[in-house]
PDB file of C-alpha atoms in Angstrom:
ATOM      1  CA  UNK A  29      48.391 -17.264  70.103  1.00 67.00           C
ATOM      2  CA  UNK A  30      51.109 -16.536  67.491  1.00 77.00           C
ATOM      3  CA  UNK A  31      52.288 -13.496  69.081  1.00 90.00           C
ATOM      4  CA  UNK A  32      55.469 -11.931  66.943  1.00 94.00           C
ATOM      5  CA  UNK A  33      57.528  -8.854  69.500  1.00 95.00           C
ATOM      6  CA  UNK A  34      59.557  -6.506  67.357  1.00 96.00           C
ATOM      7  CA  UNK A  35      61.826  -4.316  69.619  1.00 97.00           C
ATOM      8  CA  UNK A  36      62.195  -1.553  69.983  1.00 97.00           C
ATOM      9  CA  UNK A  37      59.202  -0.012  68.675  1.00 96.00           C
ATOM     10  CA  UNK A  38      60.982   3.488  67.991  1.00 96.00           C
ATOM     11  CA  UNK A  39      64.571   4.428  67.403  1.00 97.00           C
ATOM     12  CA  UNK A  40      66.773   7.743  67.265  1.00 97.00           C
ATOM     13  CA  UNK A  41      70.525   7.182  66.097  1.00 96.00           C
ATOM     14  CA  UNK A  42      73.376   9.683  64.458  1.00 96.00           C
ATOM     15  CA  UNK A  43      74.085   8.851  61.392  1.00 97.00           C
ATOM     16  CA  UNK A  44      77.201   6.357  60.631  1.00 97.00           C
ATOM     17  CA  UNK A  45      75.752   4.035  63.719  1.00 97.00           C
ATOM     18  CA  UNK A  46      74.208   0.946  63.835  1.00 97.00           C
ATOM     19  CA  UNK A  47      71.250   0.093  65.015  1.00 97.00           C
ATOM     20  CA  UNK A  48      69.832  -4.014  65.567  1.00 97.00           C
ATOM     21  CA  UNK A  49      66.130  -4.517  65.413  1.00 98.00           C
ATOM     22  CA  UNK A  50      65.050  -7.255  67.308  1.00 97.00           C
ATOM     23  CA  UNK A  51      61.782 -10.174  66.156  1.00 96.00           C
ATOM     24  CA  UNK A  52      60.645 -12.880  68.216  1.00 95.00           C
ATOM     25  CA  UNK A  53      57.913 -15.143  68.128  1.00 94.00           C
ATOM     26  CA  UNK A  54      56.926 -15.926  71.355  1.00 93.00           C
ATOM     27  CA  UNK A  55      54.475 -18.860  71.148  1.00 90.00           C
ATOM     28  CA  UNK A  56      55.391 -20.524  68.025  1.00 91.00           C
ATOM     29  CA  UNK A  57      58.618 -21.557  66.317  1.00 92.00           C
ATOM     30  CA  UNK A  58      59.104 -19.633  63.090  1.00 89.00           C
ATOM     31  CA  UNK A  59      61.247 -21.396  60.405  1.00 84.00           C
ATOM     32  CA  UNK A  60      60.952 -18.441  58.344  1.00 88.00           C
ATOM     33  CA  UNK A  61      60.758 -14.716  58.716  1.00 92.00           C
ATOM     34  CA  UNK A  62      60.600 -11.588  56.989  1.00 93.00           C
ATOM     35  CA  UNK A  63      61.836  -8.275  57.245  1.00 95.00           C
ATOM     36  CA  UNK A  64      59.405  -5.486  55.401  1.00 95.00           C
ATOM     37  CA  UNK A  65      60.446  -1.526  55.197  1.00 96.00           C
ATOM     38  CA  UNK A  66      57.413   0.503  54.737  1.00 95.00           C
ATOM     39  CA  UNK A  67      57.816   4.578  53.956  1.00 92.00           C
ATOM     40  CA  UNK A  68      55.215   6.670  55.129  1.00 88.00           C
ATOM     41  CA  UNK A  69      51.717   6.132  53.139  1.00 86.00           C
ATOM     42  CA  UNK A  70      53.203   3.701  50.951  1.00 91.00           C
ATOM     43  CA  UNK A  71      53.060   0.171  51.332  1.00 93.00           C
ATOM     44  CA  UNK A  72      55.099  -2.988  52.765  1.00 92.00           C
ATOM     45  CA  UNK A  73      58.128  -3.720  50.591  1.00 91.00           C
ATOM     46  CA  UNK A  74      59.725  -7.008  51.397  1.00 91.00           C
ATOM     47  CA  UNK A  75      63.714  -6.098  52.276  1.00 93.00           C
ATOM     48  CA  UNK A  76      64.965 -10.118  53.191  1.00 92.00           C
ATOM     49  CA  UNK A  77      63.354 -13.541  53.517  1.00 91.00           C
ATOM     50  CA  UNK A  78      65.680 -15.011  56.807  1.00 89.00           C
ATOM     51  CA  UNK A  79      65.659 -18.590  57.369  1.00 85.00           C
ATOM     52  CA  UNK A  80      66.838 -20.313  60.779  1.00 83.00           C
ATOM     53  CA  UNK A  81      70.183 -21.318  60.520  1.00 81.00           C
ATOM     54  CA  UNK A  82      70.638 -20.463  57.064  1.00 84.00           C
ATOM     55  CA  UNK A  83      71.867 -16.702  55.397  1.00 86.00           C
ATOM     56  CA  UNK A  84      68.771 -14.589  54.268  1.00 90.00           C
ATOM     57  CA  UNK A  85      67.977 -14.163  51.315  1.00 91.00           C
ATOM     58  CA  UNK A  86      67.640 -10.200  50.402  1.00 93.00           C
ATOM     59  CA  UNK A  87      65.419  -8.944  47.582  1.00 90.00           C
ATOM     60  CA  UNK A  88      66.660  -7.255  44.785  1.00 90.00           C
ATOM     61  CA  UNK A  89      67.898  -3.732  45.010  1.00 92.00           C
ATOM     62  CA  UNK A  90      68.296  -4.296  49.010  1.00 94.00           C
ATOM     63  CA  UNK A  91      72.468  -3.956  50.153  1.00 94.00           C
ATOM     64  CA  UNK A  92      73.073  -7.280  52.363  1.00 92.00           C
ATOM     65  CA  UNK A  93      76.151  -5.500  53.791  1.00 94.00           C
ATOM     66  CA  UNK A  94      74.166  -2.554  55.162  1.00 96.00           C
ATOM     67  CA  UNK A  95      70.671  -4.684  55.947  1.00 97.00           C
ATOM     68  CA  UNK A  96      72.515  -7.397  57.867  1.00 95.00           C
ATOM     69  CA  UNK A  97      70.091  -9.787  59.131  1.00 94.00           C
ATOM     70  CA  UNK A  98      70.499 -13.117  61.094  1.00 90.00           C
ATOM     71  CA  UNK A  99      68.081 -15.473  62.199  1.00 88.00           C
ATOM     72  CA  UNK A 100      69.675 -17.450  64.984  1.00 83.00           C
ATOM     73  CA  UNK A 101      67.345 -19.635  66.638  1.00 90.00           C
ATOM     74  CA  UNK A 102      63.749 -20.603  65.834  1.00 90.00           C
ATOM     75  CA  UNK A 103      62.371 -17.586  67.469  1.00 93.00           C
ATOM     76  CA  UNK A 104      64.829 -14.839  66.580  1.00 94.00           C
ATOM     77  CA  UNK A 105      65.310 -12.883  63.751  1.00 94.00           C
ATOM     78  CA  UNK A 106      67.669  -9.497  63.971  1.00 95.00           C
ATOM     79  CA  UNK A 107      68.246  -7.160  61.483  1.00 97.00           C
ATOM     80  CA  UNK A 108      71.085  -4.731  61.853  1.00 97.00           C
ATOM     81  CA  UNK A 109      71.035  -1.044  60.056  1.00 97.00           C
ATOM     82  CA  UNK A 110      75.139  -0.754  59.370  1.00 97.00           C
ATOM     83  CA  UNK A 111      76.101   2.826  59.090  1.00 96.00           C
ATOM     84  CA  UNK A 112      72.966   4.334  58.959  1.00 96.00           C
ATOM     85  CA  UNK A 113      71.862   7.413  56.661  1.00 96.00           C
ATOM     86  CA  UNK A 114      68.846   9.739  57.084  1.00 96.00           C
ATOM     87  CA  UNK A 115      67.685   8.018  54.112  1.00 95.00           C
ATOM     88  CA  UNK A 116      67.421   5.215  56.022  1.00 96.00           C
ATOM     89  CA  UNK A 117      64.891   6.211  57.781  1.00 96.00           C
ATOM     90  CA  UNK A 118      61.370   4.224  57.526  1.00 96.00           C
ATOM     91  CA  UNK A 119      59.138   1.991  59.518  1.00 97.00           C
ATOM     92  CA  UNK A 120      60.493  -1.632  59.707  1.00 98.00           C
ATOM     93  CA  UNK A 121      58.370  -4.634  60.435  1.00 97.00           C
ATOM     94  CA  UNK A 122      59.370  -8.106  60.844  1.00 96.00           C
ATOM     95  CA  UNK A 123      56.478 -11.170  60.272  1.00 94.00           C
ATOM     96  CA  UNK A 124      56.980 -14.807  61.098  1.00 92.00           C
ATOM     97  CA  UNK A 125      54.938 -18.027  60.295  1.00 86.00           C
ATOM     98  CA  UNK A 126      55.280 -21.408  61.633  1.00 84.00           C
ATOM     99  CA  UNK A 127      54.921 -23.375  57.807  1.00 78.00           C
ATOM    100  CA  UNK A 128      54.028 -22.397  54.253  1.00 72.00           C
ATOM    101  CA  UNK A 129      50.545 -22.560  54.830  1.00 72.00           C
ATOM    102  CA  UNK A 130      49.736 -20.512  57.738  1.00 76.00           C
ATOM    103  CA  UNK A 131      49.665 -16.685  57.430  1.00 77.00           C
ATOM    104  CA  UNK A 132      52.195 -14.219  58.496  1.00 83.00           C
ATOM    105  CA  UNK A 133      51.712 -12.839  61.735  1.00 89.00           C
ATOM    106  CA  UNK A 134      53.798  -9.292  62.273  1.00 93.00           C
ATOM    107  CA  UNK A 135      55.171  -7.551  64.679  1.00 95.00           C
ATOM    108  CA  UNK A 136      54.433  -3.968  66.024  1.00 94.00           C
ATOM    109  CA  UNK A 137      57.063  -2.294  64.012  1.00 96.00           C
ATOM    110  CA  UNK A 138      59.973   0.153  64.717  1.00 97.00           C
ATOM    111  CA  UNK A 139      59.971   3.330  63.748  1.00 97.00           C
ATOM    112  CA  UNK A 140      63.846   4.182  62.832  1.00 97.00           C
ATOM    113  CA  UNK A 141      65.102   7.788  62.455  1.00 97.00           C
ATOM    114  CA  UNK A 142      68.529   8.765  61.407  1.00 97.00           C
ATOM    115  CA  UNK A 143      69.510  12.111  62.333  1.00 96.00           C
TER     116      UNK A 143
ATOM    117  CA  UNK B   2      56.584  -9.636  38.671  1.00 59.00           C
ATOM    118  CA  UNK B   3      54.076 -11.222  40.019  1.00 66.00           C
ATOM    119  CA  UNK B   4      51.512  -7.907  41.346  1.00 88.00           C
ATOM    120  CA  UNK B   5      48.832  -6.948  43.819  1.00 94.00           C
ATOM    121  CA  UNK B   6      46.900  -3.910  42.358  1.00 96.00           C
ATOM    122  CA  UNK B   7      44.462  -2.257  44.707  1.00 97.00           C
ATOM    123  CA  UNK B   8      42.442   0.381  42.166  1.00 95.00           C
ATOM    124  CA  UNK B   9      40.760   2.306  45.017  1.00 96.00           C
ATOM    125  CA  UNK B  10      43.682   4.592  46.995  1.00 96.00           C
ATOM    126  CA  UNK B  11      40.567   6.133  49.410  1.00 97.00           C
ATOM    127  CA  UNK B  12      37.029   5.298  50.436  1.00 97.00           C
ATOM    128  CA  UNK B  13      35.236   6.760  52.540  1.00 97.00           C
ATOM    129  CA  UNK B  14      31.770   6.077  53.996  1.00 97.00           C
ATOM    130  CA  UNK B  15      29.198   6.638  56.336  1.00 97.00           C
ATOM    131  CA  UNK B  16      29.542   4.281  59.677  1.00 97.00           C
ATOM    132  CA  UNK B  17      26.671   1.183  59.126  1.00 97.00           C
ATOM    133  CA  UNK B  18      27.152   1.633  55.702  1.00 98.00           C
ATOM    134  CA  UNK B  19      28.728  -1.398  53.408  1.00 98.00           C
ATOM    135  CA  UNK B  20      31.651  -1.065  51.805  1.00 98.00           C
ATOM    136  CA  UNK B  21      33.922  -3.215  49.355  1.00 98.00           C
ATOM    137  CA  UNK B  22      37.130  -2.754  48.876  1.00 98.00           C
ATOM    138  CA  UNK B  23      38.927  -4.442  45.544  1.00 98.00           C
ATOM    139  CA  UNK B  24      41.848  -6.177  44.270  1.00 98.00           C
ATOM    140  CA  UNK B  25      43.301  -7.804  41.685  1.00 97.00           C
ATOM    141  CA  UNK B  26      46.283 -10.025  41.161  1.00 95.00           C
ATOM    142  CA  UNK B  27      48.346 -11.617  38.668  1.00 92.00           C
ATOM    143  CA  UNK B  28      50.301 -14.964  39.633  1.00 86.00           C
ATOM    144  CA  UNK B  29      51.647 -18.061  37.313  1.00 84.00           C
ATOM    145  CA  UNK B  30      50.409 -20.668  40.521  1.00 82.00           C
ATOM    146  CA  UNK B  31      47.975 -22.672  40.896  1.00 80.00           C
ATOM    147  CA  UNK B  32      48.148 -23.186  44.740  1.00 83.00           C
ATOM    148  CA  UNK B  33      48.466 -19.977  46.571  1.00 87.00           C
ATOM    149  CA  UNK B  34      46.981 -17.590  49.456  1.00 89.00           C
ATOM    150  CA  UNK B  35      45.435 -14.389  49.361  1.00 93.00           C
ATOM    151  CA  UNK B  36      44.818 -12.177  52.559  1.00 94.00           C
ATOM    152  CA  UNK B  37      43.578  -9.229  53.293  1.00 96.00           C
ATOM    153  CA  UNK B  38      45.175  -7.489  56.306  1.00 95.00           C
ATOM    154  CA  UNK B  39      44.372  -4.312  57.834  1.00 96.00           C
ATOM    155  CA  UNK B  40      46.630  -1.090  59.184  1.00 96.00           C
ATOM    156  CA  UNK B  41      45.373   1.154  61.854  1.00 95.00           C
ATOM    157  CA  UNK B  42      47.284   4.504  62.591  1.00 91.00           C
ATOM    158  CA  UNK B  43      49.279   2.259  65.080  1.00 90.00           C
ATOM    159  CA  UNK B  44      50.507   0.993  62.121  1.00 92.00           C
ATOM    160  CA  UNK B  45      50.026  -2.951  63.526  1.00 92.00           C
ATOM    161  CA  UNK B  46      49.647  -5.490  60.713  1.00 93.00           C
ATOM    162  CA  UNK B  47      45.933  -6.940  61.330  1.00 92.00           C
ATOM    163  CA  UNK B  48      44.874 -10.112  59.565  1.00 91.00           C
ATOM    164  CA  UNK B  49      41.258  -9.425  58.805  1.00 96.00           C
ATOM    165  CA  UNK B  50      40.654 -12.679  56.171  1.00 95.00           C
ATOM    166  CA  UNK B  51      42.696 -15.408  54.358  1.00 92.00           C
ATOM    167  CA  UNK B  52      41.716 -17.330  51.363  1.00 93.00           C
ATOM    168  CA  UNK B  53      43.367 -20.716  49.931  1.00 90.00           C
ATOM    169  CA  UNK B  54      42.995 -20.942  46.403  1.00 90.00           C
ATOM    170  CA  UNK B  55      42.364 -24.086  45.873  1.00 90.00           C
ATOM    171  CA  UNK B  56      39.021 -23.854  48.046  1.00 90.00           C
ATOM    172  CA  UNK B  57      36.101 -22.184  46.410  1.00 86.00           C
ATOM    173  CA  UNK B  58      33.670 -21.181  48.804  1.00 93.00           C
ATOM    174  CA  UNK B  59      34.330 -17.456  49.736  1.00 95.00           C
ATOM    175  CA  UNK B  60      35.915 -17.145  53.247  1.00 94.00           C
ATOM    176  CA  UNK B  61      34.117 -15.026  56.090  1.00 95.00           C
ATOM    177  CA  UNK B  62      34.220 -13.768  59.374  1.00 94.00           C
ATOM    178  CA  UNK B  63      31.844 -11.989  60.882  1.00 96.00           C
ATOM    179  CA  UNK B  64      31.348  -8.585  59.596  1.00 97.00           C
ATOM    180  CA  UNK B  65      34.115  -9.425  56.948  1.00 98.00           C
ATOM    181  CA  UNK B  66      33.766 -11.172  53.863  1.00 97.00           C
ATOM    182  CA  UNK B  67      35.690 -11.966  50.358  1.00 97.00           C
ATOM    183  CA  UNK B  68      34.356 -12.391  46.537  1.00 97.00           C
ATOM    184  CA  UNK B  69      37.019 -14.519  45.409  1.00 96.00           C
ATOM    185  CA  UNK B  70      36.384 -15.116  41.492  1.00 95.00           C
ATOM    186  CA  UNK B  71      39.838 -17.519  40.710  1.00 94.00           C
ATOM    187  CA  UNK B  72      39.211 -16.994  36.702  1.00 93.00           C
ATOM    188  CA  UNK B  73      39.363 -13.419  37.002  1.00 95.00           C
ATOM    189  CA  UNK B  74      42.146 -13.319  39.449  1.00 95.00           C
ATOM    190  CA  UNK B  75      40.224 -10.706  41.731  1.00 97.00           C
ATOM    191  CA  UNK B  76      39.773 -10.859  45.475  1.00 97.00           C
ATOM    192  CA  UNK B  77      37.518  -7.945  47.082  1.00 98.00           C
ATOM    193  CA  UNK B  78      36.362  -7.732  50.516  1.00 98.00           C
ATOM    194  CA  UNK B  79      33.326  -6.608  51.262  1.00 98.00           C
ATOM    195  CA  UNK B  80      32.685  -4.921  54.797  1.00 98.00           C
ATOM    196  CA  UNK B  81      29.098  -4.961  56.404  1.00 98.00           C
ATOM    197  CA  UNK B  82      27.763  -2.664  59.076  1.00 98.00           C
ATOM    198  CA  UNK B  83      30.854  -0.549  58.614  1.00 98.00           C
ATOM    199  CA  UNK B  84      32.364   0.795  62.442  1.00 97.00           C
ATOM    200  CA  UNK B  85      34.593   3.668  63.172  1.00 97.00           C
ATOM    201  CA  UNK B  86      37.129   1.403  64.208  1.00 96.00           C
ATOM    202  CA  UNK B  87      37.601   0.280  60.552  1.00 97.00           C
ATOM    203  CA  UNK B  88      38.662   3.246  59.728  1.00 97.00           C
ATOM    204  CA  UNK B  89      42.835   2.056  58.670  1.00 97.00           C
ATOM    205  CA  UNK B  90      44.201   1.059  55.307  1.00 97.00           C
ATOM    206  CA  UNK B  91      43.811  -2.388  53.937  1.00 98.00           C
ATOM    207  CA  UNK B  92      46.289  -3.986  51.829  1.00 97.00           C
ATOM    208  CA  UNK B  93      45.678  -6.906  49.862  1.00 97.00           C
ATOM    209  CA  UNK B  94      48.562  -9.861  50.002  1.00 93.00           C
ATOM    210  CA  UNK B  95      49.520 -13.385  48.110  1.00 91.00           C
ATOM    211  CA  UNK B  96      51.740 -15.433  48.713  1.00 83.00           C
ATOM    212  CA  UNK B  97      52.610 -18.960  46.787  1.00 69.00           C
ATOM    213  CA  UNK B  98      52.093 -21.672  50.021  1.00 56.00           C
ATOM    214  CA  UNK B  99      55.248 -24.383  49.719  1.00 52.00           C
ATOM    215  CA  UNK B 100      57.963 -21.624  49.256  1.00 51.00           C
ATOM    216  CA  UNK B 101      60.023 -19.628  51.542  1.00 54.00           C
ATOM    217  CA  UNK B 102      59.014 -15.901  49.723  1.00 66.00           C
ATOM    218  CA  UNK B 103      57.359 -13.086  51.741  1.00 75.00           C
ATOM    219  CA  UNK B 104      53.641 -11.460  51.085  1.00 84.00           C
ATOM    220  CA  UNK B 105      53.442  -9.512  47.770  1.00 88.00           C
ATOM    221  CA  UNK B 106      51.150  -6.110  49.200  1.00 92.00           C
ATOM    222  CA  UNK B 107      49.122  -4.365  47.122  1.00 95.00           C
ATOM    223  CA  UNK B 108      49.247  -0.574  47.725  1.00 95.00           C
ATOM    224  CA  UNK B 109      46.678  -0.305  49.944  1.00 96.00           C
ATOM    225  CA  UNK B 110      43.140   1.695  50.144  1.00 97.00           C
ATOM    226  CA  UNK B 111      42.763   3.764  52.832  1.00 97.00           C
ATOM    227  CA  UNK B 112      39.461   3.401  54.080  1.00 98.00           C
ATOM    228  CA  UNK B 113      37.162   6.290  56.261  1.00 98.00           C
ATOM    229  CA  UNK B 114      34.006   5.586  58.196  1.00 98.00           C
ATOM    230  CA  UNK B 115      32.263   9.025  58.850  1.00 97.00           C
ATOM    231  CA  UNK B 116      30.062   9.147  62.062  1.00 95.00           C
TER     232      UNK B 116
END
């Protein structure tokens, strides 16, 4: 149980495109989710906190109008790259939990590269 | 901020061996969750162990284990009869149960069983 799909798992776009990463929880109804950027051998940074039905609340340092996320139903969570930049270019990985006591279950990742 | 500091960046050792990993954290809560979690090359998030604060007996399971001293705000795992497979990085996490923020990661040790 408390299986979280992130889709895709890789991405290629030109930069000034947008690309939406998709997070579902498949088993379980997730009334919160997060959205992590990790660069390579560092670790997990947390980007957003997204809350069903509600606007996300984004870290500090992290642009809301480029890292546009919306968490639409229960078990979906997107998070859209606006006019992308090599820069932005990292391994994103969502994580969902059903309350504020279980633990965060994540998803497989995508692997976004801006060329 | 509230931080995760993993002292140990590499380990390796020698596959049956047993190995502990540590962590420290620093937090102004009384009720909150640690977890260790574990990253393969896939790069999949893995929860290897979880520990509620509140509950003093060490968590385990199986091979896995935690030395959770509350006073001293550390939180090592200990791993017995190291396998290859555990060969990943291991990030230590907290989170404060009742809100709506994300995992706070440590930086991760990278840990190598040798054959």
């Amino acid at each position: 149980g408390a299986v979280v799909s992130q889709h895709p798992s890789w991405v290629i776009c030109k930069s000034g495109t947008s690309v939406k990463i998709e997070c579902r929880s498949l088993d379980f109804q997730a009334t919160t989710m997060f959205w992590y950027r990790q660069f390579p051998k560092q670790s997990l940074m947390l980007m957003a906190t997204s809350n069903e039905g509600s606007k996300a609340t984004y870290e500090q340092g992290v642009e809301k109008d480029k890292f546009l996320i919306n968490h639409a139903s229960l078990t979906l969570s997107t998070l859209t790259v606006t006019s992308a930049h090599p820069e932005d270019s990292s391994f994103y990985i969502c994580s969902a939990r059903m309350d504020s006591s279980s633990p965060l279950h994540f998803g497989n990742g995508t692997r976004l590269t801006v060329t | 901020a509230q931080t995760v500091t993993q002292s140990q960046p590499e380990m390796s050792v020698q596959e049956a061996e047993t190995v502990t990993l540590s962590c420290t954290y620093d937090t102004s809560e009384s009720n909150y969750y640690l977890f260790w979690y574990k990253q393969p090359p896939s790069r999949q998030m893995i929860l290897v162990i979880r520990q509620e604060a509140y509950k003093q007996q060490n968590a385990t399971e199986n091979r896995f284990s935690v030395n959770f001293q509350k006073a001293a705000k550390s939180f090592s795992l200990k791993i017995s009869d190291s396998q290859l497979g555990d060969t990943a990085m291991y990030f230590c996490a907290r989170y404060s149960g009742g809100g709506a923020d994300g995992l706070t990661f440590g930086k991760g040790t990278h840990l190598i069983i040798q054959p």
